[in-house]
Coordinates of C-alpha atoms and ligand atoms in Angstrom, one line a residue:
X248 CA -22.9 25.2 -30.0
X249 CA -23.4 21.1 -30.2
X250 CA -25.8 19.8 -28.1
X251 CA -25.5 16.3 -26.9
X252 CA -29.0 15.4 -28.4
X253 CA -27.4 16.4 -31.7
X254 CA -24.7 13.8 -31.4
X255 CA -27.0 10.5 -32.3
X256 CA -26.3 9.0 -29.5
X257 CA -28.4 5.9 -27.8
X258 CA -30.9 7.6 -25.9
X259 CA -30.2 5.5 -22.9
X260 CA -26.4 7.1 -22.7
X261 CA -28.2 10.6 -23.2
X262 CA -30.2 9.8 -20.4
X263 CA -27.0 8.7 -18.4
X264 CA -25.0 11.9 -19.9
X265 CA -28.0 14.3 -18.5
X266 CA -27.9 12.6 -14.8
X267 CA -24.4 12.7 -14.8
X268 CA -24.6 17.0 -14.8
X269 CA -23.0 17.5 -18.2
X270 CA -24.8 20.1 -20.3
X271 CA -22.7 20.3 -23.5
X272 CA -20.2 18.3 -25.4
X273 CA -16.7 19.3 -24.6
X274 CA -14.6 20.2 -28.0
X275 CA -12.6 16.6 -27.6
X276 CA -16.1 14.7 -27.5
X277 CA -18.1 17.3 -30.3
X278 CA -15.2 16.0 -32.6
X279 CA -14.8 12.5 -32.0
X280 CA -18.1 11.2 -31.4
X281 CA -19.7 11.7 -34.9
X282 CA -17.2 9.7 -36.8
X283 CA -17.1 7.3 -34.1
X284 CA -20.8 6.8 -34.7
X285 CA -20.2 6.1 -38.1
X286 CA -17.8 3.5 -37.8
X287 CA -14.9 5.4 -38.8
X288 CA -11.5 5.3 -37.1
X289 CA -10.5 8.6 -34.2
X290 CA -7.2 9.7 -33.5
X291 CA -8.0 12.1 -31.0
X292 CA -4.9 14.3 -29.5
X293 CA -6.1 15.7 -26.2
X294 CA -5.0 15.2 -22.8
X295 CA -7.1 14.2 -19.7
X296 CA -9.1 16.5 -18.3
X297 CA -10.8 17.4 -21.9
X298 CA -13.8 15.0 -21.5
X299 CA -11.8 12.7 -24.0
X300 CA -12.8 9.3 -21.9
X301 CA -16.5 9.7 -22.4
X302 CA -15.7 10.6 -26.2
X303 CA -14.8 7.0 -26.6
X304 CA -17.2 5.6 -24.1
X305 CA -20.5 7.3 -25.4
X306 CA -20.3 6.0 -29.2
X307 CA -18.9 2.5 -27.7
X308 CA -22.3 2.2 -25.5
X309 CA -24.2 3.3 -28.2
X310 CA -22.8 1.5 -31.1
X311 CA -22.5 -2.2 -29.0
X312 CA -26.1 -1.6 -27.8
X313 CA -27.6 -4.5 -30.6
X314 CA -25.6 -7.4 -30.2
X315 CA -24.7 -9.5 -27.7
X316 CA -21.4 -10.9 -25.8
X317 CA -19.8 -14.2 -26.7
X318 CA -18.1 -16.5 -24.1
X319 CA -14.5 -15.7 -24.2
X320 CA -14.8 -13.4 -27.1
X321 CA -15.2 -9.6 -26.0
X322 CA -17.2 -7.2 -28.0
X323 CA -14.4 -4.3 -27.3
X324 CA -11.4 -3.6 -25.6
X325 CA -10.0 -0.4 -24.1
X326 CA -6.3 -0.4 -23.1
X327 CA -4.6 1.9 -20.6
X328 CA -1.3 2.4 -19.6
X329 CA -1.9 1.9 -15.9
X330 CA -4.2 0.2 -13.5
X331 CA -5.8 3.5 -12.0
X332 CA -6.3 4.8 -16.0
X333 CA -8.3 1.7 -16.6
X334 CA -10.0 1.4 -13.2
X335 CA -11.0 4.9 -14.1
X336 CA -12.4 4.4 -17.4
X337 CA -14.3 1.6 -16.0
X338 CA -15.9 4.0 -13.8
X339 CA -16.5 6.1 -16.3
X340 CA -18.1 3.1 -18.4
X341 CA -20.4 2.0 -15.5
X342 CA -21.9 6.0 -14.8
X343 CA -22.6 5.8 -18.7
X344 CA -24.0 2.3 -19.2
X345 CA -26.2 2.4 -16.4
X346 CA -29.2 2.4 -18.0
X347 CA -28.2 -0.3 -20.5
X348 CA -27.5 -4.1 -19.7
X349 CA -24.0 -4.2 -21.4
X350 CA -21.2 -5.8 -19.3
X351 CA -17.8 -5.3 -18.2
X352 CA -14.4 -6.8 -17.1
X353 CA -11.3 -4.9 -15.8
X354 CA -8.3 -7.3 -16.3
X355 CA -5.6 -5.1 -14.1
X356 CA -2.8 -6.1 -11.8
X357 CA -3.6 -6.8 -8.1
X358 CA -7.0 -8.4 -8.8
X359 CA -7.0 -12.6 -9.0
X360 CA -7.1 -14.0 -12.0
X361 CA -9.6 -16.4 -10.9
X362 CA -12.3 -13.7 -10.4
X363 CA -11.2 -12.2 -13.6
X364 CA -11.5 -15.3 -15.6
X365 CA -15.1 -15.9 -14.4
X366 CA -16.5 -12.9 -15.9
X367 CA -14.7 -13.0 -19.4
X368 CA -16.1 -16.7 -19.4
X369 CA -19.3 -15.6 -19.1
X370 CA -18.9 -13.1 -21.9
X371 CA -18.5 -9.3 -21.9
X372 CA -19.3 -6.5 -23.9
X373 CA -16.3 -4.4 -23.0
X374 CA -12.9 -5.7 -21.7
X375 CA -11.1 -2.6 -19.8
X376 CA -7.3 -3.8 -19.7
X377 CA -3.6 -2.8 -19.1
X378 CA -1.5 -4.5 -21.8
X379 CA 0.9 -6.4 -20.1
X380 CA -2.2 -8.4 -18.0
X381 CA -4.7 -8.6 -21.6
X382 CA -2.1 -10.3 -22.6
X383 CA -1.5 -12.8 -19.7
X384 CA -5.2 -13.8 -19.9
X385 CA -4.6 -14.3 -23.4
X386 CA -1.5 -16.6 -23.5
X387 CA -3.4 -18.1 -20.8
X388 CA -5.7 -19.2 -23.4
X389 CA -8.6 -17.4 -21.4
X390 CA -9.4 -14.9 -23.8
X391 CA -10.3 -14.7 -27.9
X392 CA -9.8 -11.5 -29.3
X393 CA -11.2 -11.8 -32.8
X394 CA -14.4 -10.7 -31.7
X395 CA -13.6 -7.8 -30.6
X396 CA -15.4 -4.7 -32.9
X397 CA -14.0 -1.5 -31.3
X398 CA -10.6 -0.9 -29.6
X399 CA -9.4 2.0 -28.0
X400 CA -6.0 2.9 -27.0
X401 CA -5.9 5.5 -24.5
X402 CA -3.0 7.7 -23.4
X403 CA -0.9 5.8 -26.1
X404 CA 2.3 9.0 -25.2
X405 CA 2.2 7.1 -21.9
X406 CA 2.5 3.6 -23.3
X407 CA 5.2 4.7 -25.2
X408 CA 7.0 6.1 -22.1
X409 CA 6.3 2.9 -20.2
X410 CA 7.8 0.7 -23.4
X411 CA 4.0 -0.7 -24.0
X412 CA 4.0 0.0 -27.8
X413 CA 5.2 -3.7 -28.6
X414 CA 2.7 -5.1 -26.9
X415 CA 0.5 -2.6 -28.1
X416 CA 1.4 -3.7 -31.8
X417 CA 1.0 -7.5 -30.9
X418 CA -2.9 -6.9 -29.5
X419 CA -3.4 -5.2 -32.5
X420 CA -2.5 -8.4 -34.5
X421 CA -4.5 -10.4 -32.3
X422 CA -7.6 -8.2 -33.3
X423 CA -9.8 -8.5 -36.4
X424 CA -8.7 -6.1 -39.7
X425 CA -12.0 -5.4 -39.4
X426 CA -12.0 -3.6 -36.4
X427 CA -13.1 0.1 -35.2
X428 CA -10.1 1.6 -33.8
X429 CA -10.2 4.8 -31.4
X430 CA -6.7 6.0 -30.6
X431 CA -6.2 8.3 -27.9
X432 CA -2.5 10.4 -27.6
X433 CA -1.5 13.6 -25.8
X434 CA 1.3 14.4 -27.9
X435 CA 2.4 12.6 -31.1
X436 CA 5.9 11.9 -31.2
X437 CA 7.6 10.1 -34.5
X438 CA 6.4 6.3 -32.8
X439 CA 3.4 7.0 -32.2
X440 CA 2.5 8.5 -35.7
X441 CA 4.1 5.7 -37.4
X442 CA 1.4 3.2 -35.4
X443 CA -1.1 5.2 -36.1
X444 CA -0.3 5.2 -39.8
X445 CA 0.1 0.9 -39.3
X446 CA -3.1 0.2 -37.5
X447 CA -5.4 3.2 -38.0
X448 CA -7.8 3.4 -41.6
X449 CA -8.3 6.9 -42.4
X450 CA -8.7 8.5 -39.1
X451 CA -11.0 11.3 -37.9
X452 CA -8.4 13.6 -36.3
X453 CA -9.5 15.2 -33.8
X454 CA -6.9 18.1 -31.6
X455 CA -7.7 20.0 -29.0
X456 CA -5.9 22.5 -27.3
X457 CA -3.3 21.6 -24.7
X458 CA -3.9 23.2 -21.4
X459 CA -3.4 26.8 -20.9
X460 CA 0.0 26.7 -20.0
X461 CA -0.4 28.0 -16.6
X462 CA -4.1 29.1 -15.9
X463 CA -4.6 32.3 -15.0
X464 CA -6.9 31.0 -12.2
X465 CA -3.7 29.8 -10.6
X466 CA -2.2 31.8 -8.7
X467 CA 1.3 30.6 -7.9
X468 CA 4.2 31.0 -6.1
X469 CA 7.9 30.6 -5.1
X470 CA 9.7 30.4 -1.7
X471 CA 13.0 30.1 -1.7
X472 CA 15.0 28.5 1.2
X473 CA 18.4 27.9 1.6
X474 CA 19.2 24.8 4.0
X475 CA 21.7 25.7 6.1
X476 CA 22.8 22.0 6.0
X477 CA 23.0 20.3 2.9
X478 CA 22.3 16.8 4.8
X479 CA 19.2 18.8 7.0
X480 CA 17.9 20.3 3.5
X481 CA 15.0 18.0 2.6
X482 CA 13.5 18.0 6.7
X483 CA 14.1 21.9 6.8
X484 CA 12.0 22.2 4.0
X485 CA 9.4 19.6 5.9
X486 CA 8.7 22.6 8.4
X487 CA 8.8 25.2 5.9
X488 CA 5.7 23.5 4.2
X489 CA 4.2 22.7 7.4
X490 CA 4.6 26.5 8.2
X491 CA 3.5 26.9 4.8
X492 CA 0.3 24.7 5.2
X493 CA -0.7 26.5 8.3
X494 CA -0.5 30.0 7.4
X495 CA -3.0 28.7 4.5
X496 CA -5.3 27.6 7.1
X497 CA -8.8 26.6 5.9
X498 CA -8.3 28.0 2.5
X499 CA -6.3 24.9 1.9
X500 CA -9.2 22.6 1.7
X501 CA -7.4 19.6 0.1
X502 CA -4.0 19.4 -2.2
X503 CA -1.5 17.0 -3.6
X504 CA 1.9 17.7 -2.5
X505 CA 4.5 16.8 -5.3
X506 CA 8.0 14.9 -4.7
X507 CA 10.6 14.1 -7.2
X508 CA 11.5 11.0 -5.3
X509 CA 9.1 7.5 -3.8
X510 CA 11.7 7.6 -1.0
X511 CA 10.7 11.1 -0.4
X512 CA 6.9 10.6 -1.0
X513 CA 7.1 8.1 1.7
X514 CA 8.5 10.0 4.5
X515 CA 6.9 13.1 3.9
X516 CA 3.5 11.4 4.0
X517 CA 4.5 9.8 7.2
X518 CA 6.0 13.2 8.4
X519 CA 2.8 15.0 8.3
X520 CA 0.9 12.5 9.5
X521 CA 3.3 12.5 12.3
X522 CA 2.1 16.0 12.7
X523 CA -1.4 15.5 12.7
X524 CA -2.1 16.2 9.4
X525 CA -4.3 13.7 7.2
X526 CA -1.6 12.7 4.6
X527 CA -1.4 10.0 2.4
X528 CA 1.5 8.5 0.2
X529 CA 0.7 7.1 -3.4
X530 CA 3.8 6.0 -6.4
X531 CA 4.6 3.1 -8.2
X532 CA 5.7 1.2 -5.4
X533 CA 2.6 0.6 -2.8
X534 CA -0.2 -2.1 -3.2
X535 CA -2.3 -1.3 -5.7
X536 CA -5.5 -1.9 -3.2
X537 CA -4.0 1.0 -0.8
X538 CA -3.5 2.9 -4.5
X539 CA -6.9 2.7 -5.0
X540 CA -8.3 3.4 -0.9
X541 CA -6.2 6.6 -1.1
X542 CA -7.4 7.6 -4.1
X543 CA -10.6 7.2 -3.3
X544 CA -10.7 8.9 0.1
X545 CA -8.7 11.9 -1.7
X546 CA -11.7 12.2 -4.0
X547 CA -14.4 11.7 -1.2
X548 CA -12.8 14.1 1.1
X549 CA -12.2 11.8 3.8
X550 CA -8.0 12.9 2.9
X551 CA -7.2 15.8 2.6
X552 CA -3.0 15.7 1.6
X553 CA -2.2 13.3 -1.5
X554 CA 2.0 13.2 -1.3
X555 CA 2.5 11.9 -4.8
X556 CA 5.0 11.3 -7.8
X557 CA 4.7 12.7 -11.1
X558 CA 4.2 9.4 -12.3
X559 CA 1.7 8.3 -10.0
X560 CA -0.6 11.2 -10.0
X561 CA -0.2 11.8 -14.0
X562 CA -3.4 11.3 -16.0
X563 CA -5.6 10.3 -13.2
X564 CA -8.7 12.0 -13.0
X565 CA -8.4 13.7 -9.6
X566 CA -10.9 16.6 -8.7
X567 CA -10.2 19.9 -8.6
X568 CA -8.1 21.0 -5.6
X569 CA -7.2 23.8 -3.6
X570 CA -3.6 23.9 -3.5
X571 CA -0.7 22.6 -5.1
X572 CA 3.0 22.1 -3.4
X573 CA 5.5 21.3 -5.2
X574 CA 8.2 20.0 -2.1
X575 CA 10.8 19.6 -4.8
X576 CA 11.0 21.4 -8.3
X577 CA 10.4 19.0 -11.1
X578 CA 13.7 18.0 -13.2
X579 CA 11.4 18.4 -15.8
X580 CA 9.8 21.8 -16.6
X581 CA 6.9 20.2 -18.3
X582 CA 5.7 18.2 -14.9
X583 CA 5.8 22.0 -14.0
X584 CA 2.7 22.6 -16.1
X585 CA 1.0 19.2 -15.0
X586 CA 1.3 19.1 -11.5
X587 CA -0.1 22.7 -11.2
X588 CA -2.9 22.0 -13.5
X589 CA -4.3 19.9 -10.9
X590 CA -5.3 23.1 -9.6
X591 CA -7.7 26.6 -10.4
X592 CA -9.5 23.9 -12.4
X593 CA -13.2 24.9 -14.0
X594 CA -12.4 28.7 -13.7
X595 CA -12.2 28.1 -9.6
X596 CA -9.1 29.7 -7.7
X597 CA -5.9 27.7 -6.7
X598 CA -3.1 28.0 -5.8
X599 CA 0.7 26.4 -6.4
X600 CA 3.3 26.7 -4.0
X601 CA 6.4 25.7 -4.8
X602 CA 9.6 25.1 -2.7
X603 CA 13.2 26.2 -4.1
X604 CA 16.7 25.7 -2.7
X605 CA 19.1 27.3 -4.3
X606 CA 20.4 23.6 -5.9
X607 CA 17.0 24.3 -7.9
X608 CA 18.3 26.8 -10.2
X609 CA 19.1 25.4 -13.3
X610 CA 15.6 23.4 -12.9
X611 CA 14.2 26.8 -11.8
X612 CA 15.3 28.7 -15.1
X613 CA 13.9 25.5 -17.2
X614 CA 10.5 26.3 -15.6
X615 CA 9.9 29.7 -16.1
X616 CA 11.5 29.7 -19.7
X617 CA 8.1 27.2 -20.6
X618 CA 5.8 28.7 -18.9
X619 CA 6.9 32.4 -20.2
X620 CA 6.8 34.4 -16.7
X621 CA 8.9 34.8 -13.7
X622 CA 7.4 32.9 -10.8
X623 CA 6.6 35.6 -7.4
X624 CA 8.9 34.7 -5.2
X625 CA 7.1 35.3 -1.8
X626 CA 8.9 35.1 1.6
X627 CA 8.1 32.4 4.0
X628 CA 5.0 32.4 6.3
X629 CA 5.5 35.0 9.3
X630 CA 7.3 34.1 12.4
X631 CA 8.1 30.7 10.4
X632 CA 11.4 29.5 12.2
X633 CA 13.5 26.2 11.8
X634 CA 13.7 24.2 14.4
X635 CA 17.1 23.2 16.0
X636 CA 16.8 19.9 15.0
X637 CA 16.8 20.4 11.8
X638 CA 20.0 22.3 12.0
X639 CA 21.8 20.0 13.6
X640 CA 23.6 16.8 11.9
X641 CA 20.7 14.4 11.1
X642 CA 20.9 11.3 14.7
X643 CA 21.3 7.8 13.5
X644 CA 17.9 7.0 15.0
X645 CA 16.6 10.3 13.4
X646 CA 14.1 7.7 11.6
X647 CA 12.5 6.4 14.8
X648 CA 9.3 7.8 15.9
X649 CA 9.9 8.8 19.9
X650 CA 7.9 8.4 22.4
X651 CA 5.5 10.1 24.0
X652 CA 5.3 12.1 26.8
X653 CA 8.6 13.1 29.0
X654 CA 10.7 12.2 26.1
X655 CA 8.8 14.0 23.9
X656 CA 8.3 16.6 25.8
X657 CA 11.8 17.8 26.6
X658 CA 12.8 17.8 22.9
X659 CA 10.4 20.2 22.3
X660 CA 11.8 22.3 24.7
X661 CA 14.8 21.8 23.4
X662 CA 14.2 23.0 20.1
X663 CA 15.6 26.2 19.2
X664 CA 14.5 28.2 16.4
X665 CA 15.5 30.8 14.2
X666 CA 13.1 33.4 12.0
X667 CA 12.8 33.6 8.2
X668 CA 11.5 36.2 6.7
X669 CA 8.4 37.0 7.3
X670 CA 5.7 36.5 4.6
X671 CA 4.9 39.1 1.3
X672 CA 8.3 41.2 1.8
X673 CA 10.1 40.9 -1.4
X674 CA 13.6 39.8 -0.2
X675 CA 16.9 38.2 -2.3
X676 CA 17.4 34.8 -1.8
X677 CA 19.8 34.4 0.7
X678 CA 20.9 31.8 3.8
X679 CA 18.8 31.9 7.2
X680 CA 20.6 33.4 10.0
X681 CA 19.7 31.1 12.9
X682 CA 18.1 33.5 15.6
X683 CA 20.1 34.5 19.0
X684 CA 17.1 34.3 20.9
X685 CA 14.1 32.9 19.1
X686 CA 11.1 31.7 20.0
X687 CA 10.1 28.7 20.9
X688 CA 8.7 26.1 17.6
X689 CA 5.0 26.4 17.3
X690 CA 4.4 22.6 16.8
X691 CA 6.9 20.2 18.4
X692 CA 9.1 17.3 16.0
X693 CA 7.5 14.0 17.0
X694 CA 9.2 12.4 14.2
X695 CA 12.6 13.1 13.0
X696 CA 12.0 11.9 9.6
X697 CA 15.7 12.2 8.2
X698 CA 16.0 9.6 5.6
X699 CA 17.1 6.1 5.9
X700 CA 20.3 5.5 4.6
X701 CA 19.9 1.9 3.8
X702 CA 21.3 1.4 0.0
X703 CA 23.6 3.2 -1.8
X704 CA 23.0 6.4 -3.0
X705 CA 24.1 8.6 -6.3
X706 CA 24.2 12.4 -6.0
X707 CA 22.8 14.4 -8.3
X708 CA 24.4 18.5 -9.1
X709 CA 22.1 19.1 -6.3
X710 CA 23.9 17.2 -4.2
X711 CA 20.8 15.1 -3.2
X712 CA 20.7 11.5 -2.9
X713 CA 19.2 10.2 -6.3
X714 CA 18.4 7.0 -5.6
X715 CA 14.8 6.9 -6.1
X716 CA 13.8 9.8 -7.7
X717 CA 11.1 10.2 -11.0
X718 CA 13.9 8.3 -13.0
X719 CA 13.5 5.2 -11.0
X720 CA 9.1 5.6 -11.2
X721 CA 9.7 6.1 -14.9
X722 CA 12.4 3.3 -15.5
X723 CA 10.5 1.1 -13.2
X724 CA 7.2 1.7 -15.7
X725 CA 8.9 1.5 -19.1
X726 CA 11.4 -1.0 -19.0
X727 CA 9.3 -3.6 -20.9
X728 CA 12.2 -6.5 -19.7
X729 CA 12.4 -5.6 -16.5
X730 CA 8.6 -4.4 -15.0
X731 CA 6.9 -4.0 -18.8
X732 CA 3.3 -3.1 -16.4
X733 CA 3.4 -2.1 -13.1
X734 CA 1.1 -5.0 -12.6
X735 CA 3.2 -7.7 -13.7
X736 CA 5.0 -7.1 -10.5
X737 CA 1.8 -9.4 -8.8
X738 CA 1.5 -12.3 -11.2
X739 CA 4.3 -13.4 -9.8
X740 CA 4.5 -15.9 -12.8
X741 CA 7.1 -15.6 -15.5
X742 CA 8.3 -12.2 -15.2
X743 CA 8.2 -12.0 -11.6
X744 CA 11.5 -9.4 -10.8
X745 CA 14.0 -11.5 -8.5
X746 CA 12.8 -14.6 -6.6
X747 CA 12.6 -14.1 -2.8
X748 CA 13.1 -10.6 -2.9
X749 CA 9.1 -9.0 -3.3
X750 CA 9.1 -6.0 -4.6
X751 CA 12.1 -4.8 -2.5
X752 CA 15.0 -5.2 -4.6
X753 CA 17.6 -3.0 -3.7
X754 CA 18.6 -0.6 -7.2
X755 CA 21.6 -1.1 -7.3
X756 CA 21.2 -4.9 -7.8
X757 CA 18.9 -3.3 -10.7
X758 CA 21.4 -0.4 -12.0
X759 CA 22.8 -0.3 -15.0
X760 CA 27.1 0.2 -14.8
X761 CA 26.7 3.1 -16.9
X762 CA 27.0 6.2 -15.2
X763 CA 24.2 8.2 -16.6
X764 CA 21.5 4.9 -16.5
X765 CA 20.2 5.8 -13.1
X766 CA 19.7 10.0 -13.6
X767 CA 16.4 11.6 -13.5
X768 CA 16.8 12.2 -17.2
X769 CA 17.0 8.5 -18.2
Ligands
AMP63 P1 -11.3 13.0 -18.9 O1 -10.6 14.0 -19.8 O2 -12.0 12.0 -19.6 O3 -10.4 12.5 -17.8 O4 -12.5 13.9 -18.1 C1 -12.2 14.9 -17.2 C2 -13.4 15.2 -16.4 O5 -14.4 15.9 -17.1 C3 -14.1 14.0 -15.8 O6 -14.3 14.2 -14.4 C4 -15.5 14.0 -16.5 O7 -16.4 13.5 -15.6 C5 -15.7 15.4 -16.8 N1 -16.5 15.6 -18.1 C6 -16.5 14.8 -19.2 N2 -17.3 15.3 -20.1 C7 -17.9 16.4 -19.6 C8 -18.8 17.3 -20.1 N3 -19.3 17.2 -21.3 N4 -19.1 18.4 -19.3 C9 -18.6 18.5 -18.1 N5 -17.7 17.6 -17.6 C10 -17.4 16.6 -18.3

């Protein structure tokens, strides 16, 4: 097996590799980082999680360790398709360049350009950007890019999705011929082979294997619930994974909980919080500094629920976790495979729950036609019961958080409830029967979190308000004309979306008239 002394690399990044815990190379990094030594190009097909960011940052150190940076003129330049991708590979940078005096710059949304500026003035050895703010500092005429010796593209299947690739292209013409390139691409569909075959010289390709489709150290499964109410379904299935949550107790030490929709991110986050649980919202949508503080206190520990959308939580770099939940099924049976490969990581245990209405089915089928095996369908936690709140028509001020105390109070005793199931029978999927005499709800409804109802909303065949589901994250990231980077939404300069609105345009001012430009699919 390759040893990272036999890999040539500077000692000083050895040294680094050593303190940082890693023993041996992972297959992504035994591959890449010999050619990469030797000057030659990498097209490396892996996804994250394979070790591939310190496959590009170890020969990078290592070869820009003679030489030193130019005002302006940057030695290299990595480029990621969002702001946590970069900010993470700058980390990465900084735990492997520690012993060495190379310096850095992230040029990302949400940080002034001021700041910025200074340091690429002074002159860096490594410039960590997205590609819609490189090239803002560069039309700025802040930034010379003919210096630059090595350039990586990371995640490139990404920057395809997010409509990057022309801009992509253009940095590449900005760069010298000359140039090292180190390309980095999950998957290789038709557009990204035919850049690779324009700006790559006889790459070293390097594939790894994709992720296990579903680990076996995963143990997952289904409950099914069927809302009595159509309009009550998404806070009926609120308490089920509270009751869910619960009945998992301690063994649940930390896990991401996985919406199709912002909207939905948003108020379950602010629904469990509501119920005392330490929950935490991130998508497309928030600031990127409270991005970056609930990522952060997700990987310290200091959070222990990260309510997140596909496209927020794809390719970051999030440690292992206890459990998964999937609140809604994905649309898309792939996201399946992601979102519960955030789990049973590094041969530990986890543990995937997913939630199911019976409007899930046709997603349902997708799913476990991939992944090869019928989900276990498991029953809901014992003694779990709906509250009568949730069975009743959603309230106008159903939004509102009530008060404490006497007002509080009495809705809890109001609340009726009604059994489900108890856990580990296997039972058909069929409607609750609410309960003639249940008990009374274990943990009392502070917040009815229905929904606001404030724009107009599509329906999808599930009969669920569409409005801003994964289709509106991903059409919001890879629309180049309309938010190209999910930072350009800051400069407010030239491409700022609609003056005096922020970033709260309503989407229908932002929908296209054809019917099928606003699905999940689009
Ligand atoms: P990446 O695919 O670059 O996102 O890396 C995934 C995770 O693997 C990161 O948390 C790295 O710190 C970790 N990692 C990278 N290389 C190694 C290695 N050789 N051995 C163990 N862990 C590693």
């Amino acid at each position: 097996m390759t040893k990272f002394s036999d890999l040539k690399l500077d000692p000083k990044v050895l040294q680094a590799v050593a303190e940082a815990g890693y023993e041996t190379p992972t297959p992504i990094q035994a591959g890449a980082i010999p050619p990469a030594l030797e000057g030659r190009d990498v097209l490396g097909i892996a996804q994250t999680g394979t070790g591939k960011t310190a496959s590009f940052t170890l020969p990078m150190i290592t070869l820009l360790g003679r030489g030193r940076a130019r005002a302006r003129m940057p030695r290299s330049l990595v480029l990621a398709p969002t702001r946590e991708l970069a900010a993470q590979v700058a980390e990465n940078f900084d735990v492997y360049s520690k012993h060495t005096k190379l310096t850095k710059a992230l040029l990302i949304g949400g940080v002034s350009f001021g700041e910025q500026d200074k340091l690429i003035d002074r002159g860096v050895d490594v410039l960590i950007a997205t590609p819609g703010r490189l090239l803002d500092h560069f039309e700025r005429g802040k930034l010379l890019l003919t210096g630059v010796q090595i350039m990586v593209v990371d995640e490139a299947d990404r920057m395809l999705d997010m409509g990057f690739i022309p801009d992509i292209e253009r940095i590449f013409s900005l760069t010298p011929f000359t140039r090292q390139t180190l390309f980095y691409s999950a998957t290789m569909a038709p557009e990204i082979e035919r850049i690779t075959n324009a700006f790559l010289h006889n790459p070293a390709r390097i594939e790894v294997a994709r992720q296990a489709t579903t680990s076996e150290t995963i143990e997952q499964r289904l409950i099914e619930i069927v809302p009595t109410r159509k309009d009550q379904s998404a806070k009926q299935k609120r308490e089920l994974l509270r009751a869910v949550i619960e009945a998992e107790g301690a063994a649940c030490t930390n896990a991401i909980i996985f919406c199709n929709r912002k909207t939905e991110v948003d108020i379950l986050a602010k629904s469990l919080k509501a119920h005392g649980l330490n929950a935490a919202p991130i998508h497309g949508d928030l600031e990127q500094s409270q991005r970056t503080k609930t990522l952060d206190g997700f990987r310290d520990g200091s959070l222990r629920f990260l309510v997140a959308s596909d496209v927020a939580a794809r390719g970051l770099d999030i440690p292992a976790v206890s459990h998964v939940f999937n609140f809604d099924v994905p649309s898309h049976a792939e996201d399946y495979v992601h979102r519960i490969g955030r789990t049973g990581r590094a041969g530990r245990k986890g543990v995937a729950v997913t939630l199911a209405t019976p409007a899930d089915k046709k997603y349902l089928d997708a799913i476990e036609h991939l992944v090869k095996t019928e989900l276990p369908r498991v029953d809901a936690p014992e003694g779990f019961t709906l509250s009568e709140a949730a069975q009743r028509p959603p309230r106008k001020d159903d939004d509102k958080v009530k008060p404490r105390g006497r007002d509080r109070d009495r809705g809890r005793d109001d609340r009726r409830s009604r059994p489900v199931k108890p856990h580990g029978e296997e039972a058909p999927l069929e409607p609750v029967k609410p309960a003639a005499a249940a008990p009374a709800a274990p943990a009392p409804t502070p917040v009815e979190d229905a929904p606001k109802q404030d724009r107009p909303a599509r329906r999808d065949d599930r009969g669920e308000d569409r409005r801003d589901d994964r289709g509106e994250d991903r059409k919001s990231e890879r629309k180049p004309e309309r938010r190209r980077d999910e930072d350009r939404r800051d400069r407010g300069g030239r491409d700022a979306p609609v003056v005096g609105m922020g970033d709260h345009v309503p989407d229908f001012l932002l929908r296209g008239f054809s019917p099928d430009t606003d699905t999940a699919d689009s």
